[in-house]
Coordinates of C-alpha atoms and ligand atoms in Angstrom, one line a residue:
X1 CA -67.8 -5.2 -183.6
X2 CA -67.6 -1.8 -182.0
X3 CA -64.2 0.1 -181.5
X4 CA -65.0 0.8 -178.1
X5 CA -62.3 -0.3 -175.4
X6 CA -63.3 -2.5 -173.2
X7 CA -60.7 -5.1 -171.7
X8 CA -60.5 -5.1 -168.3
X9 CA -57.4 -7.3 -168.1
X10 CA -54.9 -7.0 -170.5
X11 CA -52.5 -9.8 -172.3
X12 CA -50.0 -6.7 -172.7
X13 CA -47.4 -7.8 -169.6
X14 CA -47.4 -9.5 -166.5
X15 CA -46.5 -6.4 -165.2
X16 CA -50.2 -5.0 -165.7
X17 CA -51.6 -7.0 -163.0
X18 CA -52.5 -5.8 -159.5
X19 CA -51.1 -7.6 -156.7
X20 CA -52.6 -10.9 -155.0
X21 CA -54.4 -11.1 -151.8
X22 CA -51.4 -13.1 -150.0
X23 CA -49.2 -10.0 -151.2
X24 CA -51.4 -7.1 -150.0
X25 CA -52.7 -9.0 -146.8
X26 CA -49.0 -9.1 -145.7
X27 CA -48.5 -5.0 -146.5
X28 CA -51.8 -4.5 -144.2
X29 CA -49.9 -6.4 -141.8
X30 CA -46.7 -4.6 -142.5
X31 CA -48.2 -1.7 -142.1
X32 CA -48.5 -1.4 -138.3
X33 CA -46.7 1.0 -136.3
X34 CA -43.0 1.6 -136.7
X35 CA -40.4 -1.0 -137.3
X36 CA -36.8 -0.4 -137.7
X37 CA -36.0 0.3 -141.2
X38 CA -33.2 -0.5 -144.2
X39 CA -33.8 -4.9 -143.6
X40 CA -33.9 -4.6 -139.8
X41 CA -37.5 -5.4 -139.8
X42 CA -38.4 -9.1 -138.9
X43 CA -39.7 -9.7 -142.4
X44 CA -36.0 -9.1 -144.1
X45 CA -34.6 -12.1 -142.7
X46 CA -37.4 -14.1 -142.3
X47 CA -37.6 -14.0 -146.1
X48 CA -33.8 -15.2 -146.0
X49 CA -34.3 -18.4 -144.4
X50 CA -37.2 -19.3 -146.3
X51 CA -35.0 -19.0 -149.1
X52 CA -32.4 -20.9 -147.6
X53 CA -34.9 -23.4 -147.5
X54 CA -36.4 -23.2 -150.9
X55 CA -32.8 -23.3 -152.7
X56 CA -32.1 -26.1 -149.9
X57 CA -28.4 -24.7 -149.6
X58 CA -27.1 -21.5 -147.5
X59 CA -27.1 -18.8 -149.9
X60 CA -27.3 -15.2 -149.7
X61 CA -30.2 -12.8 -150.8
X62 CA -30.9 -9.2 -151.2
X63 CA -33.8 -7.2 -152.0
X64 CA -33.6 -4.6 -154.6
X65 CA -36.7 -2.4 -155.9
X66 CA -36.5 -3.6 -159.9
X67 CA -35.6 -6.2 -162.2
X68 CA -33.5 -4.2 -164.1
X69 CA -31.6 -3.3 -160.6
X70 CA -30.8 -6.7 -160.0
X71 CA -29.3 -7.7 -163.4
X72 CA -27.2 -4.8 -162.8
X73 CA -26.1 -5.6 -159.7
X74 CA -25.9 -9.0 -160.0
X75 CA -23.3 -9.0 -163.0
X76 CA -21.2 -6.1 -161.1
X77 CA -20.8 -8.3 -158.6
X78 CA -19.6 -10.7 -161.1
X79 CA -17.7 -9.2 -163.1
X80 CA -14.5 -6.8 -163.5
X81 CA -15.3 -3.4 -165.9
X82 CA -13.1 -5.1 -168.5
X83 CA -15.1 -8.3 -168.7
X84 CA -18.1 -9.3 -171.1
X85 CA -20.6 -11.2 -171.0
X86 CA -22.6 -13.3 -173.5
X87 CA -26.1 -13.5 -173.2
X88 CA -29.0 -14.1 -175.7
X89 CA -29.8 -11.5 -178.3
X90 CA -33.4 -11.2 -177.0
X91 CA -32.2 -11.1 -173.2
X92 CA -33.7 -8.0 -171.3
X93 CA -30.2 -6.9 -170.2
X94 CA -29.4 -6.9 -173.7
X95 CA -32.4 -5.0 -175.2
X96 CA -34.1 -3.4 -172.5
X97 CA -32.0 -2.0 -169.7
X98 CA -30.6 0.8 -171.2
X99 CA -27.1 0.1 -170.5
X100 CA -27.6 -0.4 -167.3
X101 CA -25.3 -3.7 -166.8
X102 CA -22.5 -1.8 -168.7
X103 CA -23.3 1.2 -166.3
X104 CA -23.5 -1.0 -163.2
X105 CA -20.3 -2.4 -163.8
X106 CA -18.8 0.5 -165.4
X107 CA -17.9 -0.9 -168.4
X108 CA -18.8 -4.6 -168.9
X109 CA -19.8 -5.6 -172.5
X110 CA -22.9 -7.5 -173.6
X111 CA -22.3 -10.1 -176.1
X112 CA -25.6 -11.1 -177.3
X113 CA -25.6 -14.3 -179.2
X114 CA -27.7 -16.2 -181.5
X115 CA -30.2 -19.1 -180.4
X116 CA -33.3 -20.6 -181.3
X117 CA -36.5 -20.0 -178.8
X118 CA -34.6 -17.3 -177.2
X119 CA -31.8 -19.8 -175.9
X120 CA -28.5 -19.3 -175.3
X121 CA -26.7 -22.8 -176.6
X122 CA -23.5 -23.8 -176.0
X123 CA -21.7 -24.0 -179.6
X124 CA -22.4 -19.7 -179.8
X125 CA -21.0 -19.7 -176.5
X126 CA -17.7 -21.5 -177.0
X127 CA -17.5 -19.8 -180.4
X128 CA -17.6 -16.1 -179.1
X129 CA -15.2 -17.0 -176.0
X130 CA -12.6 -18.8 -179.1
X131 CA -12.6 -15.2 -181.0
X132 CA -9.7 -12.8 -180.7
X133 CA -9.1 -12.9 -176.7
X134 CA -5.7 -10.5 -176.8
X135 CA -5.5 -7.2 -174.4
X136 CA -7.2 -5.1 -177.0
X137 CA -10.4 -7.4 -176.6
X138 CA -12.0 -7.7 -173.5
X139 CA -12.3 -10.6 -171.4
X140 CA -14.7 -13.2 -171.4
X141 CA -16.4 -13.1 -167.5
X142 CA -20.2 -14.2 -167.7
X143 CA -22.9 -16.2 -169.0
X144 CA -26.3 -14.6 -168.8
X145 CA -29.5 -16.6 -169.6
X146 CA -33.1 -16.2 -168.4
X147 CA -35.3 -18.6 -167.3
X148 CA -37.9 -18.5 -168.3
X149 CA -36.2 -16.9 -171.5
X150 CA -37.5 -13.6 -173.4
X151 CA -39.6 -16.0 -175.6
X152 CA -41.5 -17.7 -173.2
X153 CA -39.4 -21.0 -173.6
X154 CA -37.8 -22.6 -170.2
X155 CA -34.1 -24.2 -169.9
X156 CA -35.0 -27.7 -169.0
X157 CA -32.0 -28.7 -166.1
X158 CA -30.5 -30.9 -168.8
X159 CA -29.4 -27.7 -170.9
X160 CA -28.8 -25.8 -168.0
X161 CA -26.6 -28.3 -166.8
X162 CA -24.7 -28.4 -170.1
X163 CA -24.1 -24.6 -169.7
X164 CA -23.0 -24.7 -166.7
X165 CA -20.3 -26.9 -167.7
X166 CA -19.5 -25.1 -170.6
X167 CA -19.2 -22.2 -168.6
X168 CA -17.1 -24.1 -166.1
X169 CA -14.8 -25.2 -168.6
X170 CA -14.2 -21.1 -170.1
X171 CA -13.8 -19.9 -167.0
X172 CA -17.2 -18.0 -166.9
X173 CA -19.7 -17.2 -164.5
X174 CA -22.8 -17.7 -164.4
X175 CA -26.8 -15.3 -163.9
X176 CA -29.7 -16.3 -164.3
X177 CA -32.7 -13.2 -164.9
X178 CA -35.6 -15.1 -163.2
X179 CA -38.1 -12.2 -163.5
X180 CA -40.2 -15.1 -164.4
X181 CA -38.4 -18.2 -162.4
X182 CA -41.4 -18.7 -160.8
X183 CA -42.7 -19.9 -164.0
X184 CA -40.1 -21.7 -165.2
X185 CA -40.2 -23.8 -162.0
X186 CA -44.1 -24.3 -162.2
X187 CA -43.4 -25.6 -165.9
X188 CA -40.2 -28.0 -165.3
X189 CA -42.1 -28.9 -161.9
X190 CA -38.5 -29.4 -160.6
X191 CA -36.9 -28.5 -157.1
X192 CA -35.6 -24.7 -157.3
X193 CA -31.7 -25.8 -156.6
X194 CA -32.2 -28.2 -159.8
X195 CA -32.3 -24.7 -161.7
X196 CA -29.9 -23.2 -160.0
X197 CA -26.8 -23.7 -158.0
X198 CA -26.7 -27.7 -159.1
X199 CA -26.5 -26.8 -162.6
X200 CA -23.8 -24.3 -161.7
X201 CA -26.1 -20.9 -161.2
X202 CA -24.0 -18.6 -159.2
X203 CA -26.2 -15.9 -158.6
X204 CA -30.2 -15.8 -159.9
X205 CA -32.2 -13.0 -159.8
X206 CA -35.7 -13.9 -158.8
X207 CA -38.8 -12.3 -160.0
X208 CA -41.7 -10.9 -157.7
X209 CA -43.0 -8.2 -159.4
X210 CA -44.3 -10.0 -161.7
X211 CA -45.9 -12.9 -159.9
X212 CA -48.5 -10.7 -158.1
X213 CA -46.0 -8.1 -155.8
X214 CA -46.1 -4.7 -156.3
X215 CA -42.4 -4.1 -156.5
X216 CA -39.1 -5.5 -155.2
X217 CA -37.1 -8.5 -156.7
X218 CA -34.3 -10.8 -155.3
X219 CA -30.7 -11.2 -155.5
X220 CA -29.8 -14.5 -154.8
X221 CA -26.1 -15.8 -154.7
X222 CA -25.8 -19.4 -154.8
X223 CA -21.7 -18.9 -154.3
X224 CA -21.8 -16.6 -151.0
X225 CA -18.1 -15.6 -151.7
X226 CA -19.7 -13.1 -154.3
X227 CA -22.0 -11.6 -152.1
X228 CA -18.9 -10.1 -150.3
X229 CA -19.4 -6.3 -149.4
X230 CA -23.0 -6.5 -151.5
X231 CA -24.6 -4.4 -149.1
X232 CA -22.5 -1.2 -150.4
X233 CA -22.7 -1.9 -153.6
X234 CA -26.6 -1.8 -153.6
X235 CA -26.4 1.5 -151.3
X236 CA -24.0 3.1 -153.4
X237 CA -26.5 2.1 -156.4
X238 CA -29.4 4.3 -154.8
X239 CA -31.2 0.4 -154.2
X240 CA -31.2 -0.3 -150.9
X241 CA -35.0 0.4 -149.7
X242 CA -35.6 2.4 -146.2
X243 CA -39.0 0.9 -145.8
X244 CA -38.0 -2.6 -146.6
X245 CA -40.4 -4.6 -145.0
X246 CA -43.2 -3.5 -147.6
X247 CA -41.1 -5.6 -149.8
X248 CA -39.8 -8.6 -147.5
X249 CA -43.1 -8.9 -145.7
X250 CA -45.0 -9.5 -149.1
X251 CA -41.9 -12.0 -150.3
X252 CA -42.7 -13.8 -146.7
X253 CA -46.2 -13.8 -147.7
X254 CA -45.9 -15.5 -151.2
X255 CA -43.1 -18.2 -150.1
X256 CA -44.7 -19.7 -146.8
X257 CA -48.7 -19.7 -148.5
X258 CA -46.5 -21.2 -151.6
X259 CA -48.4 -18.4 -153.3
X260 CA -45.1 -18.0 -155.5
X261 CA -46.2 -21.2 -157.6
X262 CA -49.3 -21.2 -157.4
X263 CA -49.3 -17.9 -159.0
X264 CA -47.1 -18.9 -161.7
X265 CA -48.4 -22.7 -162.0
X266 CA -51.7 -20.2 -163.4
X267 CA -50.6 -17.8 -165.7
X268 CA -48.8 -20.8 -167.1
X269 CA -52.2 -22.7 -167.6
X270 CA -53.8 -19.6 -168.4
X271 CA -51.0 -19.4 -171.8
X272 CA -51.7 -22.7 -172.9
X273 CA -55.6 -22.0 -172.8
X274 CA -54.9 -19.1 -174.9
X275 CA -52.6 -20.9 -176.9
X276 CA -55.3 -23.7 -177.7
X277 CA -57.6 -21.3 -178.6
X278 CA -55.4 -19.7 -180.9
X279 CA -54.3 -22.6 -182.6
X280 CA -57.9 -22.4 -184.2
X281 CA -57.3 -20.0 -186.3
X282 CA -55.6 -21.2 -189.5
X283 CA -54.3 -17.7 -189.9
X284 CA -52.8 -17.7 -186.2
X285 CA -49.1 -19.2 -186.4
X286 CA -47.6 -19.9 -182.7
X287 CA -44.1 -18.7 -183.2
X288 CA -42.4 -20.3 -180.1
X289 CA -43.4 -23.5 -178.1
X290 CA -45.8 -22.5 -174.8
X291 CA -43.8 -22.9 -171.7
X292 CA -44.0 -20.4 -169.4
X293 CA -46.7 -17.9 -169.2
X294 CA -46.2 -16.0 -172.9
X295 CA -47.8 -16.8 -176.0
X296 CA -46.3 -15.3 -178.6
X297 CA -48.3 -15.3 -182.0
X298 CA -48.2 -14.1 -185.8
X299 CA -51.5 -12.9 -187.6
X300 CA -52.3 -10.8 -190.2
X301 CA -51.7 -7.3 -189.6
X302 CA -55.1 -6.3 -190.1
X303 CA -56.1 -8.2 -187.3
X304 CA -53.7 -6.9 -185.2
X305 CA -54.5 -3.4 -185.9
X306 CA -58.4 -4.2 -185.1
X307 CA -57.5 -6.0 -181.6
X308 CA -55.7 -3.2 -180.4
X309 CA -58.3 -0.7 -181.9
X310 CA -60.7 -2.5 -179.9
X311 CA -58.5 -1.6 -176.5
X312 CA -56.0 -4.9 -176.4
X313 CA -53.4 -3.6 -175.3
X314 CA -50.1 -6.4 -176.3
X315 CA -46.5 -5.6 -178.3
X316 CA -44.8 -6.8 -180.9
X317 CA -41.2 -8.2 -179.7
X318 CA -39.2 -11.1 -180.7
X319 CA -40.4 -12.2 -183.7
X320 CA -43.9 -12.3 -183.0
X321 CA -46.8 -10.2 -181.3
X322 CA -46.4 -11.2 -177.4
X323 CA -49.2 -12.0 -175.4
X324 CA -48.3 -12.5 -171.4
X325 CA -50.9 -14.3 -169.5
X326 CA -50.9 -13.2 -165.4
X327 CA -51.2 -14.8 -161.7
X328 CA -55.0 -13.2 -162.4
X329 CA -55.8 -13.9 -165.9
X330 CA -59.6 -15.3 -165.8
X331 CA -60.4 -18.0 -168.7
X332 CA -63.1 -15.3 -169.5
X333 CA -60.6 -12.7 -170.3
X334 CA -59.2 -15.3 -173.0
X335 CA -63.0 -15.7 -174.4
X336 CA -63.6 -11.9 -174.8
X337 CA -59.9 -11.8 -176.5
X338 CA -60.2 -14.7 -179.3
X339 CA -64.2 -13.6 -179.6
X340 CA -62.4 -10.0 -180.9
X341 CA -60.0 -12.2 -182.8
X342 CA -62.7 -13.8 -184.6
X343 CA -64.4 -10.4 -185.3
X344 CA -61.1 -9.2 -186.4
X345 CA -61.2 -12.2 -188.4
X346 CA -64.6 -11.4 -189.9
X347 CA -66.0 -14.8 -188.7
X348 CA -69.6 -14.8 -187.5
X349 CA -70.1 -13.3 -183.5
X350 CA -71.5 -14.8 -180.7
X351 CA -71.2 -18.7 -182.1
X352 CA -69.5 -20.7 -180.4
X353 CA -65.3 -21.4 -181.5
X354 CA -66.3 -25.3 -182.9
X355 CA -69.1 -23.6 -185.0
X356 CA -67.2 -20.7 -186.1
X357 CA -64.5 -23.0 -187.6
X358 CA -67.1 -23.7 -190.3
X359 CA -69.1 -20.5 -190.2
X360 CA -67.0 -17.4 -191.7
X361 CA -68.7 -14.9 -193.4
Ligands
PLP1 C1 -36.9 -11.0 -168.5 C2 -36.9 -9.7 -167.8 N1 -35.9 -9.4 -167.0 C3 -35.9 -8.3 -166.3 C4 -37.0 -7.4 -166.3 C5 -36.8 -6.1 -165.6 O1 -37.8 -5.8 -164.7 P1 -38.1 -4.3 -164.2 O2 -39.0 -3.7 -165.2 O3 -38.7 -4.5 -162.9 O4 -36.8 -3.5 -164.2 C6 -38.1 -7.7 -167.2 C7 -39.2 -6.7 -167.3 O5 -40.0 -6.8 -168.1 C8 -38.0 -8.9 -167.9 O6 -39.1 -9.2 -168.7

């Protein structure tokens, strides 16, 4: 096996890939002449009504550039600057935003909480909202969960349902990050309002960037109430985009080819491949059932060091080194990556994966 780099996809994010044909078709198309700018373009709305249609219910939706905008936004507009609220320990707002809920809403406090496979489950939740609730606290105000969660796990509706009422019942709201919805719907194959306003979702933020767009995520409130005066709030935040229809008019593009799933429906395929593959190697230990499009393994750490010496490119989060399959993953890309696994392994090369389970040298 040599050292020399090679990959030329990479198991490191779903962020890594380029965007789909659907995607850049619709920015050649964009990409004529002047249109009005700031959501005036005919793409803006456009996208709106094919989300009405979609959720199947009149809700409200905004473009912002990032994922990490939209959390932020989203739980501002949920919350009051002396609220909390709980999310997973794991969650991206809770790891990975650099404050920026808490700056968003100037003040809000994360609560992460305990769960296995990177859920939130109820008991944690009605435990943290039963602590010490005087003045000198803060006030219980949100539930945050992602879908599909941080560990590559999904909320079936059941569970989503039952925190919904949960969060009924405490007087909470609730988000949803769905920077990978997408896949979460391809896995539960359920209707989109299943995962979201009928189990009690008041406001999701939807994931494009990484399902083959090149930038710009959704807010989407399921109760329109909360949408009230959004528009400023995202101006004010530096996130409302002059040239929006390079964003809408790709969003169009994905939701009326049904690109969206399609996309997703794949890299989820593409993670149970890998994770079959995997699953070979006694050494390999899956760390947290294959749902969505994430595998997340443990091997020896000699292994690792040799797969990433040979130019894979992947991190080690939540328990386990995280390997993110995309809307463009090729099944080859999984052979060259378990044929450096098994020369990381020391097995023989260039036999076949049956043959190699007897064959180590
Ligand atoms: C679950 C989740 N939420 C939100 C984000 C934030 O997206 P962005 O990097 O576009 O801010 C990410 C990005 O990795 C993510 O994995």
């Amino acid at each position: 096996m040599s050292d020399t780099p090679h990959p030329a996809r990479q198991f490191a994010s779903d962020t890594y890939a380029g965007v789909c044909p659907e995607a850049l078709a619709a920015l050649q198309e964009a990409n004529r002449g002047h249109v009005a700018a700031y959501g005036d373009d005919p793409w803006t709305p456009r996208a709106g009504r094919l989300l009405r249609d979609l959720f199947e219910t009149d809700c409200d939706a905004f473009f912002v550039p990032t994922g990490t905008a939209a959390n932020a936004l989203a739980l501002a507009a949920l919350c009051r600057s002396y609220h909390s609220v709980f999310c997973h320990a794991d969650a991206h707002v809770q790891t990975d935003e650099c404050g920026a809920p808490e700056y968003a809403a100037r003040g809000v406090k994360l609560v992460p909480l305990d769960g296995r496979d990177g859920k939130v489950e109820p008991p944690p939740v009605r435990a943290a909202a039963a602590k010490r609730r005087d003045v000198h606290s803060h006030k219980p105000g949100a539930l945050s969960l992602s879908q599909a969660t941080e560990a590559g796990t999904v909320y079936g509706a059941d569970e989503l349902g039952a925190l919904g009422d949960v969060a009924r019942e405490l007087g909470l709201r609730v988000h949803v990050d769905g920077a990978r919805f997408a896949n979460a719907v391809a896995s539960l194959r359920l209707p989109p309002r299943r995962l979201t306003w009928e189990a009690g979702v008041d406001v999701l933020c939807f994931g494009g960037t990484k399902n083959g767009l090149a930038a710009g995520d959704l807010i989407v409130f399921f109760d329109r109430g909360l949408a009230h005066e959004f528009e400023y709030r995202r101006k004010q935040a530096g996130h409302l985009m002059a040239k929006m229809r390079f964003v809408a008019a790709p969003w169009v593009a994905l939701l009326e080819s049904g690109a969206w799933l399609r996309n997703a429906e794949h890299a989820n395929a593409m993670a149970r491949r890998l994770e079959a593959e995997l699953r070979r190697f006694p050494e390999v230990q899956v760390v947290y059932p294959v749902q969505a499009n994430a595998v997340f393994v443990r091997m020896p750490p000699a292994w690792t060091a040799a797969l990433h010496r040979r130019g894979w490119h992947f991190y080690t989060i939540a328990g386990g080194e995280r390997l993110m399959c995309s809307w463009d993953t090729q099944p080859g890309d999984i052979t060259a990556f378990v044929d450096d696994v098994r020369g990381a392994a020391g097995w023989r090369e260039n036999c076949s994966t049956e043959k190699s389970e007897g064959g180590r040298s």
